[in-house]
Coordinates of C-alpha atoms and ligand atoms in Angstrom, one line a residue:
M1 CA 132.8 108.6 85.7
P2 CA 134.9 107.7 89.0
R3 CA 135.6 104.1 87.4
Q4 CA 136.8 105.7 84.1
N5 CA 139.2 108.1 85.8
H6 CA 140.6 105.2 87.8
Y7 CA 141.3 103.2 84.8
F8 CA 143.2 106.1 83.2
S9 CA 145.2 106.8 86.2
C10 CA 146.2 103.1 86.3
L11 CA 147.4 103.5 82.6
L12 CA 149.3 106.4 83.3
T13 CA 151.4 105.0 86.2
N14 CA 152.2 102.0 84.1
K15 CA 155.3 103.1 82.4
N16 CA 158.2 101.7 85.1
S17 CA 158.6 98.3 83.5
F18 CA 156.8 95.7 81.7
M19 CA 156.2 93.3 84.5
K20 CA 155.3 95.7 86.8
G21 CA 152.9 97.5 84.6
F22 CA 151.5 94.2 83.7
K23 CA 150.8 93.2 87.2
R24 CA 149.4 96.8 87.7
T25 CA 147.1 96.5 84.7
I26 CA 145.7 93.1 85.9
T27 CA 145.1 94.7 89.4
C28 CA 143.6 97.6 87.7
I29 CA 141.4 95.4 85.5
L30 CA 140.1 93.4 88.8
I31 CA 139.6 96.5 90.9
I32 CA 137.3 97.8 87.7
A33 CA 135.8 94.5 87.6
V34 CA 134.9 94.3 91.2
L35 CA 133.8 98.1 91.4
S36 CA 131.4 97.8 88.3
T37 CA 129.9 94.7 89.4
C38 CA 129.4 96.6 92.8
N39 CA 127.9 99.6 91.1
C40 CA 125.6 97.5 88.9
V41 CA 124.6 95.0 91.7
F42 CA 123.8 98.0 93.8
A43 CA 121.9 99.8 91.2
R44 CA 119.9 96.4 90.3
N45 CA 119.2 96.1 94.0
K46 CA 118.1 99.6 94.3
D47 CA 115.8 99.1 91.3
S48 CA 114.5 95.6 92.2
L49 CA 113.7 96.8 95.8
L50 CA 111.6 100.0 94.3
V51 CA 110.0 97.5 91.9
N52 CA 109.0 95.3 94.8
N53 CA 107.6 98.4 96.7
I54 CA 105.7 99.4 93.7
V55 CA 104.3 95.8 93.1
K56 CA 103.3 95.6 97.0
E57 CA 101.6 99.0 97.2
A58 CA 99.7 98.4 93.8
T59 CA 98.5 94.9 95.2
E60 CA 98.1 95.7 98.9
N61 CA 96.6 99.2 98.8
S62 CA 94.9 99.4 95.3
Q63 CA 92.8 102.5 95.0
L64 CA 91.6 101.8 91.4
K65 CA 88.1 100.3 92.4
N66 CA 87.4 103.5 94.7
M67 CA 88.4 106.0 92.0
A68 CA 86.4 104.1 89.5
H69 CA 83.4 104.2 91.8
E70 CA 83.7 107.9 92.3
L71 CA 84.6 109.1 88.7
L72 CA 82.4 106.8 86.8
D73 CA 79.5 106.1 89.1
L74 CA 79.1 109.3 90.9
I75 CA 80.2 111.8 88.3
G76 CA 79.6 110.0 85.3
P77 CA 80.6 110.6 81.7
R78 CA 82.9 113.7 80.8
L79 CA 81.6 115.3 77.7
T80 CA 83.6 118.3 76.5
G81 CA 81.5 121.3 77.6
S82 CA 79.5 119.4 80.2
P83 CA 79.2 120.1 84.0
E84 CA 80.4 116.6 84.7
M85 CA 83.7 117.3 82.9
Q86 CA 84.4 120.3 85.1
Q87 CA 83.4 118.3 88.1
A88 CA 85.8 115.6 87.0
N89 CA 88.6 118.1 86.7
E90 CA 87.9 119.1 90.4
W91 CA 87.7 115.7 91.4
A92 CA 91.1 114.6 90.3
V93 CA 92.9 118.0 91.6
A94 CA 91.4 117.0 95.0
T95 CA 92.4 113.4 94.7
Y96 CA 95.9 114.4 94.0
K97 CA 96.1 117.0 96.7
N98 CA 94.6 114.3 99.2
W99 CA 97.7 112.0 98.3
G100 CA 100.2 115.2 98.8
I101 CA 100.7 115.6 95.0
T102 CA 100.8 119.1 93.6
A103 CA 97.9 119.5 91.0
R104 CA 96.1 122.3 89.2
N105 CA 93.7 122.6 86.4
E106 CA 95.0 124.7 83.4
K107 CA 92.7 126.4 81.2
W108 CA 93.2 125.9 77.5
G109 CA 90.2 126.9 75.7
E110 CA 86.2 127.1 75.7
W111 CA 83.6 124.8 74.3
R112 CA 79.8 124.9 73.8
G113 CA 78.4 124.2 77.2
W114 CA 75.6 121.5 77.3
D115 CA 74.0 119.5 80.0
R116 CA 72.6 116.2 79.2
G117 CA 69.6 115.8 81.5
V118 CA 67.2 113.0 80.8
S119 CA 65.7 111.4 77.7
H120 CA 62.5 109.7 77.7
I121 CA 61.5 107.8 74.2
D122 CA 58.2 105.7 74.3
L123 CA 56.2 103.9 71.7
I124 CA 52.6 104.9 72.3
Y125 CA 50.9 103.5 69.3
P126 CA 49.9 100.6 68.2
R127 CA 50.8 99.4 71.6
V128 CA 52.7 100.9 74.8
K129 CA 56.3 100.3 75.3
S130 CA 59.4 102.1 76.7
L131 CA 62.1 102.3 73.9
E132 CA 65.8 101.9 74.9
G133 CA 67.4 105.1 73.5
M134 CA 68.6 108.6 74.5
Q135 CA 69.4 111.9 73.2
L136 CA 72.5 112.5 71.0
A137 CA 75.1 114.7 72.6
F138 CA 74.4 118.4 72.1
S139 CA 70.7 117.6 71.1
P140 CA 68.3 120.3 71.5
A141 CA 65.5 120.0 74.4
T142 CA 62.0 119.7 73.9
G143 CA 61.3 122.7 76.2
G144 CA 59.8 120.9 79.1
K145 CA 57.1 119.1 76.9
T146 CA 56.7 115.7 75.8
I147 CA 56.2 115.5 72.0
T148 CA 54.2 113.0 70.4
A149 CA 54.3 112.3 66.8
E150 CA 53.9 109.6 64.0
V151 CA 57.3 108.0 62.7
I152 CA 58.1 108.1 59.0
I153 CA 61.0 106.4 57.1
L154 CA 63.6 108.5 54.9
P155 CA 62.0 107.7 51.4
D156 CA 63.7 106.4 48.6
V157 CA 63.5 109.3 46.2
T158 CA 65.0 109.3 42.7
D159 CA 67.0 112.5 43.3
S160 CA 67.6 115.7 45.2
V161 CA 64.7 117.4 43.3
A162 CA 62.3 114.7 44.2
F163 CA 63.5 114.9 47.5
Q164 CA 62.8 118.6 47.9
Q165 CA 59.4 117.9 46.9
W166 CA 58.9 115.2 49.4
L167 CA 60.2 117.2 52.2
P168 CA 56.9 119.0 53.5
N169 CA 55.8 115.2 54.3
A170 CA 58.3 115.3 57.2
K171 CA 56.6 118.0 58.9
G172 CA 55.4 117.2 62.3
K173 CA 56.9 113.5 62.1
F174 CA 59.9 111.8 63.8
V175 CA 62.0 110.6 61.0
L176 CA 63.9 107.3 60.9
I177 CA 67.3 107.9 59.1
S178 CA 69.4 104.9 59.7
M179 CA 69.3 101.8 57.8
N180 CA 67.3 98.8 59.7
Q181 CA 69.7 96.1 60.5
P182 CA 69.0 92.8 59.0
T183 CA 70.1 91.1 62.2
G184 CA 70.8 91.9 65.9
R185 CA 73.4 89.4 66.3
P186 CA 77.0 90.0 65.8
D187 CA 78.9 88.2 63.1
Y188 CA 80.8 86.3 65.4
N189 CA 77.6 84.6 66.7
W190 CA 76.7 83.7 63.0
Q191 CA 80.1 82.1 62.5
E192 CA 79.5 79.9 65.4
F193 CA 75.8 78.8 65.0
A194 CA 74.5 79.4 61.4
T195 CA 75.1 77.4 58.4
K196 CA 77.8 78.3 56.2
E197 CA 75.2 79.0 53.3
S198 CA 72.9 81.1 55.7
F199 CA 75.7 83.1 57.0
E200 CA 76.8 83.9 53.4
R201 CA 73.4 84.8 52.2
M202 CA 72.9 87.2 55.3
K203 CA 76.3 88.8 54.7
K204 CA 75.5 89.3 51.0
E205 CA 72.1 90.5 51.4
R206 CA 73.5 92.9 54.1
T207 CA 76.1 94.3 51.6
V208 CA 73.5 95.2 49.2
Q209 CA 71.2 96.8 51.7
I210 CA 74.2 99.0 53.0
E211 CA 74.9 100.2 49.6
A212 CA 71.2 100.8 48.8
W213 CA 71.1 102.9 52.0
R214 CA 74.0 104.9 51.3
K215 CA 72.4 105.7 48.0
R216 CA 69.2 106.6 49.4
I217 CA 70.8 109.3 51.5
S218 CA 73.2 110.5 48.7
K219 CA 70.0 110.9 46.5
T220 CA 68.5 113.4 48.8
G221 CA 71.5 115.8 48.0
Y222 CA 72.5 115.7 51.4
T223 CA 74.8 113.7 53.7
T224 CA 74.3 111.8 57.0
R225 CA 75.6 115.0 58.7
T226 CA 73.4 117.7 56.7
L227 CA 70.4 115.8 56.2
P228 CA 69.1 116.2 59.9
A229 CA 69.1 120.2 59.5
A230 CA 67.3 119.7 56.3
L231 CA 64.6 117.8 57.9
E232 CA 64.5 120.1 61.0
K233 CA 64.0 123.0 58.4
A234 CA 61.0 121.2 56.8
G235 CA 59.5 121.0 60.2
A236 CA 60.2 117.5 61.4
A237 CA 59.2 116.7 64.9
G238 CA 62.8 115.0 65.5
I239 CA 65.4 113.0 63.8
V240 CA 65.8 109.2 65.1
T241 CA 69.0 107.1 64.4
S242 CA 70.5 104.0 65.5
N243 CA 74.0 103.7 65.4
W244 CA 74.6 99.9 65.9
S245 CA 78.3 98.8 67.2
Q246 CA 77.9 95.2 65.7
G247 CA 77.6 93.6 69.0
F248 CA 74.7 92.5 71.4
G249 CA 72.9 95.4 72.9
V250 CA 75.5 98.3 71.7
N251 CA 75.2 101.5 70.0
K252 CA 77.6 104.3 69.4
I253 CA 76.7 107.6 70.8
F254 CA 77.9 110.7 69.1
S255 CA 76.9 114.3 68.4
A256 CA 73.3 115.5 67.2
Y257 CA 73.3 117.7 64.2
T258 CA 70.0 119.6 64.7
K259 CA 69.6 123.0 66.5
K260 CA 66.0 123.2 67.5
V261 CA 64.4 119.6 67.3
P262 CA 65.7 116.5 69.3
A263 CA 67.8 114.0 68.0
V264 CA 67.7 110.7 69.5
D265 CA 69.5 107.2 69.1
I266 CA 67.6 104.1 69.5
A267 CA 68.8 100.6 70.2
L268 CA 68.8 98.1 67.4
E269 CA 65.9 96.3 68.7
D270 CA 63.5 99.0 69.4
Y271 CA 64.5 100.8 66.1
G272 CA 63.9 97.6 64.3
L273 CA 60.6 97.3 65.7
L274 CA 59.8 101.0 64.7
Y275 CA 61.1 100.4 61.3
R276 CA 58.9 97.4 60.8
L277 CA 55.7 99.1 62.2
T278 CA 56.4 101.8 59.9
E279 CA 56.8 99.7 57.0
S280 CA 53.9 97.6 57.5
G281 CA 51.7 100.6 57.4
R282 CA 50.7 100.8 61.2
K283 CA 51.7 104.4 61.5
P284 CA 53.5 103.9 65.0
R285 CA 53.7 107.1 67.1
I286 CA 56.1 107.8 69.7
S287 CA 56.7 110.2 72.3
V288 CA 60.1 112.2 73.2
R289 CA 61.1 114.2 75.9
T290 CA 64.7 115.5 76.1
D291 CA 65.7 117.9 78.8
S292 CA 69.1 119.0 78.0
K293 CA 70.3 122.4 78.9
E294 CA 72.6 124.7 76.8
T295 CA 74.9 126.5 79.2
G296 CA 76.9 129.0 76.9
L297 CA 80.6 129.0 76.3
V298 CA 82.4 127.2 79.3
P299 CA 86.0 127.0 80.1
T300 CA 88.0 123.7 79.4
F301 CA 90.8 122.7 81.2
N302 CA 93.6 119.9 81.6
T303 CA 94.2 118.5 84.9
I304 CA 98.1 118.4 85.5
A305 CA 99.9 117.1 88.7
E306 CA 103.6 116.6 89.3
I307 CA 106.2 115.3 91.5
R308 CA 109.0 117.5 91.2
G309 CA 112.4 116.2 90.2
T310 CA 115.2 116.6 92.8
E311 CA 118.4 116.6 90.4
K312 CA 117.0 117.5 87.2
P313 CA 113.7 119.2 88.0
D314 CA 113.5 121.0 84.6
E315 CA 113.4 117.4 82.6
Y316 CA 110.0 115.6 82.4
V317 CA 108.8 112.0 82.3
I318 CA 105.1 112.5 81.3
L319 CA 102.1 110.0 82.2
S320 CA 99.3 110.7 79.7
A321 CA 95.8 109.8 79.3
H322 CA 92.7 112.0 78.1
F323 CA 90.2 112.7 80.7
D324 CA 87.1 113.6 78.5
S325 CA 84.6 111.0 77.1
W326 CA 81.5 110.5 74.9
D327 CA 78.6 110.3 77.0
G328 CA 76.4 107.4 75.9
A329 CA 77.5 105.8 79.0
S330 CA 80.0 106.6 81.7
G331 CA 83.4 106.4 79.6
A332 CA 85.0 103.5 81.7
T333 CA 87.2 102.3 79.2
D334 CA 87.4 105.4 77.0
N335 CA 89.3 106.6 78.8
G336 CA 88.4 106.0 82.6
T337 CA 90.8 103.1 82.5
G338 CA 94.0 105.2 81.2
T339 CA 93.0 108.0 83.7
F340 CA 93.0 105.5 86.7
T341 CA 96.3 103.8 85.6
M342 CA 98.2 107.1 85.3
M343 CA 96.5 108.4 88.7
E344 CA 97.3 105.2 90.4
A345 CA 100.9 105.3 89.1
M346 CA 101.5 108.9 90.6
R347 CA 99.7 108.0 94.0
I348 CA 102.3 104.8 94.2
L349 CA 105.3 106.7 93.0
K350 CA 104.8 109.6 95.5
K351 CA 104.6 107.0 98.2
V352 CA 107.6 105.0 97.2
Y353 CA 109.7 107.3 95.2
P354 CA 108.9 110.6 96.4
N355 CA 112.0 112.6 95.2
P356 CA 112.4 111.3 91.8
K357 CA 115.6 112.7 89.7
R358 CA 113.5 114.2 86.9
T359 CA 110.0 115.9 87.2
I360 CA 107.2 113.4 86.9
L361 CA 104.1 115.1 85.4
V362 CA 100.7 113.4 84.5
G363 CA 98.3 115.2 82.0
H364 CA 94.6 114.2 82.0
W365 CA 93.8 116.0 78.6
G366 CA 90.4 117.7 77.7
S367 CA 88.8 117.2 74.4
E368 CA 90.7 114.3 73.1
E369 CA 87.5 113.1 71.4
Q370 CA 87.1 116.3 69.4
G371 CA 90.7 116.2 68.3
L372 CA 93.6 115.9 70.8
N373 CA 92.8 119.6 71.6
G374 CA 93.7 119.6 75.3
S375 CA 97.3 117.9 74.6
R376 CA 97.8 120.0 71.5
A377 CA 97.3 122.9 73.4
F378 CA 99.4 121.9 76.1
V379 CA 102.2 121.3 73.7
E380 CA 101.7 125.0 72.3
D381 CA 101.5 126.5 75.7
H382 CA 104.6 124.6 77.3
P383 CA 107.5 124.6 74.7
E384 CA 110.0 124.9 77.8
I385 CA 108.5 121.4 79.2
V386 CA 108.4 119.8 75.6
K387 CA 112.0 120.5 74.5
N388 CA 112.9 118.7 77.8
I389 CA 110.9 115.5 77.8
Q390 CA 112.5 112.2 78.7
A391 CA 109.6 110.3 77.6
V392 CA 105.9 110.5 77.3
F393 CA 103.7 107.1 78.3
N394 CA 99.8 107.2 76.9
Q395 CA 97.3 104.8 77.7
D396 CA 94.0 104.9 75.9
N397 CA 92.7 101.9 74.2
G398 CA 90.8 100.0 76.9
T399 CA 90.9 98.1 80.0
G400 CA 93.3 95.2 78.7
R401 CA 97.0 94.5 79.8
V402 CA 99.6 96.4 77.6
A403 CA 100.5 94.1 75.0
N404 CA 102.3 96.5 72.3
I405 CA 104.9 99.2 72.6
S406 CA 106.3 100.7 69.4
G407 CA 109.5 103.1 69.2
Q408 CA 107.3 105.3 67.2
G409 CA 110.2 105.7 64.6
F410 CA 112.5 107.0 67.1
L411 CA 116.0 105.5 66.0
N412 CA 117.4 104.7 69.5
A413 CA 114.1 103.9 71.4
Y414 CA 115.5 100.3 71.2
D415 CA 118.2 101.3 73.7
F416 CA 116.3 103.0 76.4
I417 CA 113.0 101.3 76.3
S418 CA 114.3 98.0 76.2
R419 CA 116.6 98.8 79.2
W420 CA 113.6 100.2 81.3
L421 CA 111.4 97.4 80.3
Y422 CA 114.1 94.9 81.7
T423 CA 113.2 96.1 85.2
V424 CA 109.6 95.5 84.9
P425 CA 108.5 92.2 86.5
D426 CA 108.6 89.1 84.2
S427 CA 104.9 88.4 84.4
I428 CA 104.3 91.7 83.0
K429 CA 106.9 92.3 80.4
T430 CA 107.0 88.8 78.8
T431 CA 103.8 89.3 76.9
I432 CA 104.7 92.6 75.7
A433 CA 105.7 92.6 71.8
T434 CA 108.1 95.6 71.2
T435 CA 108.5 97.3 67.6
F436 CA 111.7 99.2 66.8
P437 CA 112.0 101.6 65.6
G438 CA 108.4 101.6 64.5
T439 CA 106.6 104.3 62.7
P440 CA 105.5 107.5 64.3
G441 CA 101.9 107.6 65.0
G442 CA 99.8 110.5 63.4
G443 CA 97.1 110.6 65.6
G444 CA 94.5 108.4 67.5
S445 CA 95.7 109.5 71.0
D446 CA 97.5 112.3 72.8
Y447 CA 101.1 110.9 72.3
A448 CA 100.5 112.0 68.9
S449 CA 100.6 115.7 69.8
F450 CA 104.0 115.4 71.5
L451 CA 105.5 113.2 68.9
A452 CA 104.5 115.7 66.4
A453 CA 106.6 118.4 68.3
G454 CA 109.6 115.7 68.4
A455 CA 109.3 114.6 71.9
P456 CA 109.7 110.6 72.6
A457 CA 106.4 109.9 73.1
F458 CA 104.8 106.3 73.4
S459 CA 101.8 104.5 73.6
L460 CA 101.0 101.7 76.0
S461 CA 98.8 99.9 73.9
S462 CA 96.4 97.2 75.3
L463 CA 94.7 93.9 74.5
S464 CA 91.3 94.8 72.9
W465 CA 88.7 93.0 75.2
S466 CA 86.5 93.7 72.1
Y467 CA 87.0 97.4 72.8
G468 CA 86.0 98.7 69.3
T469 CA 82.9 96.7 69.2
Y470 CA 81.4 96.6 72.8
T471 CA 83.1 99.9 74.8
W472 CA 84.8 102.3 72.5
H473 CA 82.1 105.2 72.2
T474 CA 79.2 103.0 73.1
N475 CA 76.1 103.1 75.6
R476 CA 77.9 100.1 77.4
D477 CA 81.0 101.7 78.5
T478 CA 80.5 101.2 82.0
Y479 CA 82.1 100.3 85.2
D480 CA 81.4 96.6 84.9
K481 CA 83.6 96.5 81.8
I482 CA 86.8 97.3 83.7
V483 CA 89.2 94.4 84.2
F484 CA 90.9 95.3 87.3
D485 CA 93.6 92.7 87.3
D486 CA 94.8 94.0 84.0
L487 CA 94.9 97.6 84.8
R488 CA 96.9 96.7 88.2
S489 CA 99.5 95.0 85.7
N490 CA 99.4 98.3 83.6
V491 CA 99.9 100.5 86.6
I492 CA 102.9 98.5 87.9
L493 CA 104.2 98.7 84.2
T494 CA 103.8 102.5 84.1
A495 CA 105.0 103.2 87.4
V496 CA 108.2 101.2 86.7
L497 CA 108.8 102.7 83.3
A498 CA 108.2 106.4 84.9
Y499 CA 110.7 105.4 87.6
M500 CA 113.5 104.0 85.3
A501 CA 113.0 106.9 82.7
S502 CA 113.5 109.4 85.6
E503 CA 116.4 107.5 87.1
D504 CA 118.3 107.1 83.5
P505 CA 121.7 108.7 83.7
A506 CA 121.3 109.6 79.9
T507 CA 119.0 112.0 78.4
T508 CA 116.7 110.0 75.7
S509 CA 117.6 110.6 71.9
R510 CA 115.3 112.1 69.7
E511 CA 116.9 111.1 66.6
K512 CA 114.3 110.2 63.9
M513 CA 114.4 107.4 61.5
V514 CA 114.3 108.1 57.9
L515 CA 110.5 107.1 56.9
P516 CA 110.3 104.9 53.9
V517 CA 108.8 106.2 50.6
N518 CA 105.1 105.9 50.2
P519 CA 104.5 103.4 47.8
R520 CA 101.5 104.9 46.6
T521 CA 103.1 108.6 45.9
G522 CA 106.5 107.7 45.8
E523 CA 107.2 110.5 48.0
P524 CA 109.5 110.2 50.8
G525 CA 107.7 109.6 54.3
K526 CA 107.0 112.6 56.4
W527 CA 107.3 112.8 60.2
P528 CA 103.6 114.0 61.6
V529 CA 103.5 117.9 61.9
Q530 CA 102.2 119.6 64.8
R531 CA 98.7 120.7 64.4
K532 CA 97.0 123.4 66.2
A533 CA 94.4 122.9 69.3
T534 CA 90.8 124.2 68.5
R535 CA 90.4 126.6 71.6
K536 CA 86.9 127.6 70.8
G537 CA 84.7 124.7 70.0
G538 CA 81.4 122.9 69.5
L539 CA 79.8 126.2 68.0
D540 CA 79.4 124.9 64.4
Ligands
LIG1 ZN1 90.2 107.5 74.2

């Protein structure tokens, strides 16, 4: 503003004579040039000084490993409704308070409470071997007892009538209901070593087998979701599945669908062993003990922390990462890594930028895994914040360096995101591909909850590091999979973006692009709509 006023006052006093005016104009332009250079240099110097401080703190005093040890090793996974989830909420608040950052746990709903406890699964006949497996989340317990029973395979019946007739045979048996994989080697391993012919043959046979198993399930008249309950009703001792994640040693661990008998997932290798023993008529027997506990309806929280803005405290820059996880392992990359990135960015900002222009708020959302519930609830509960959001930065796809940022369909995202990224150190920003205006994300992680309410929300999207196969919802999502160098890079990126978004003289534009016509339906593209949070969940 001062520069502009000076320019206008120059022009107004320029009437006397052409030459005098001309000289004045030149002087004016020079002054303007000098002033703007000064201002610009001053701003750039201020920015680069701050960025240097961020890099220095992130490098020399990193708390990432401490946090990972405390959360992943000590507390463990954070299944919605579990006691660990609440311990994690309390840990995060205590950690923030320790750094002098205001933090609170905000209740947004209630969930079925469940405490995992131990799972023991052993082969006891025709030989003894401890099996690698665990009960699925929310599986019933075996009532303090070890249940020993014969294993059978879901039969290939002609139709649902035949299946009803067969059902009494399930009584007192553990029923294997997953397909037996033809190979425990991932395709990339076959690609590397198999002959072309044998790789092709394996894939062809597997495709046929997958289709046959799909039919075997559907002919029962049930789905993979409803079949366990039918077997349970028929008196089965338990349900055995193997949800292979197509890599060495990885299974995905989700929820059980039984109410009284245990539902366990067994590693591909041991599942194959049981399957072959059953098929060859050896009548294998296993013993299972699950000690889980139902803990009733428990409250669910988002952990919120903030550094209040000094000039525009009612405008918000939001750092975002879900806090809950599945519980086959410790949720290290889904989403421990996003969590640590945001916590570490907050810690550093508090230290090197304690008086931000706008409020910097971090949200560690609950129950993302069951449908973005924590963040949707926050958006519903805080319209006053949502309408004043400068930007949301969410990270939730693993441990890798951020490689992609999309404008999410905001017409002017190019302008502000590019400007903010400009200040990020070269070594970090040069490998980030940006897409503008991009298309709005309809789900997948919590930024979508904000986007659906029209707020400029972005996903800091990472390199994969085999996320989908090896860590996402698997039994191998553990501390050792974290690549701390990449995390540190993401911390610096996030802290710099938060700083730039906070300092920006302009409020970000929320203008949306007109979405292209859907080629399939011929209908105009629609912006994602806000969806309601499930506030009472896990009950059925
Ligand atoms: Zn996630």
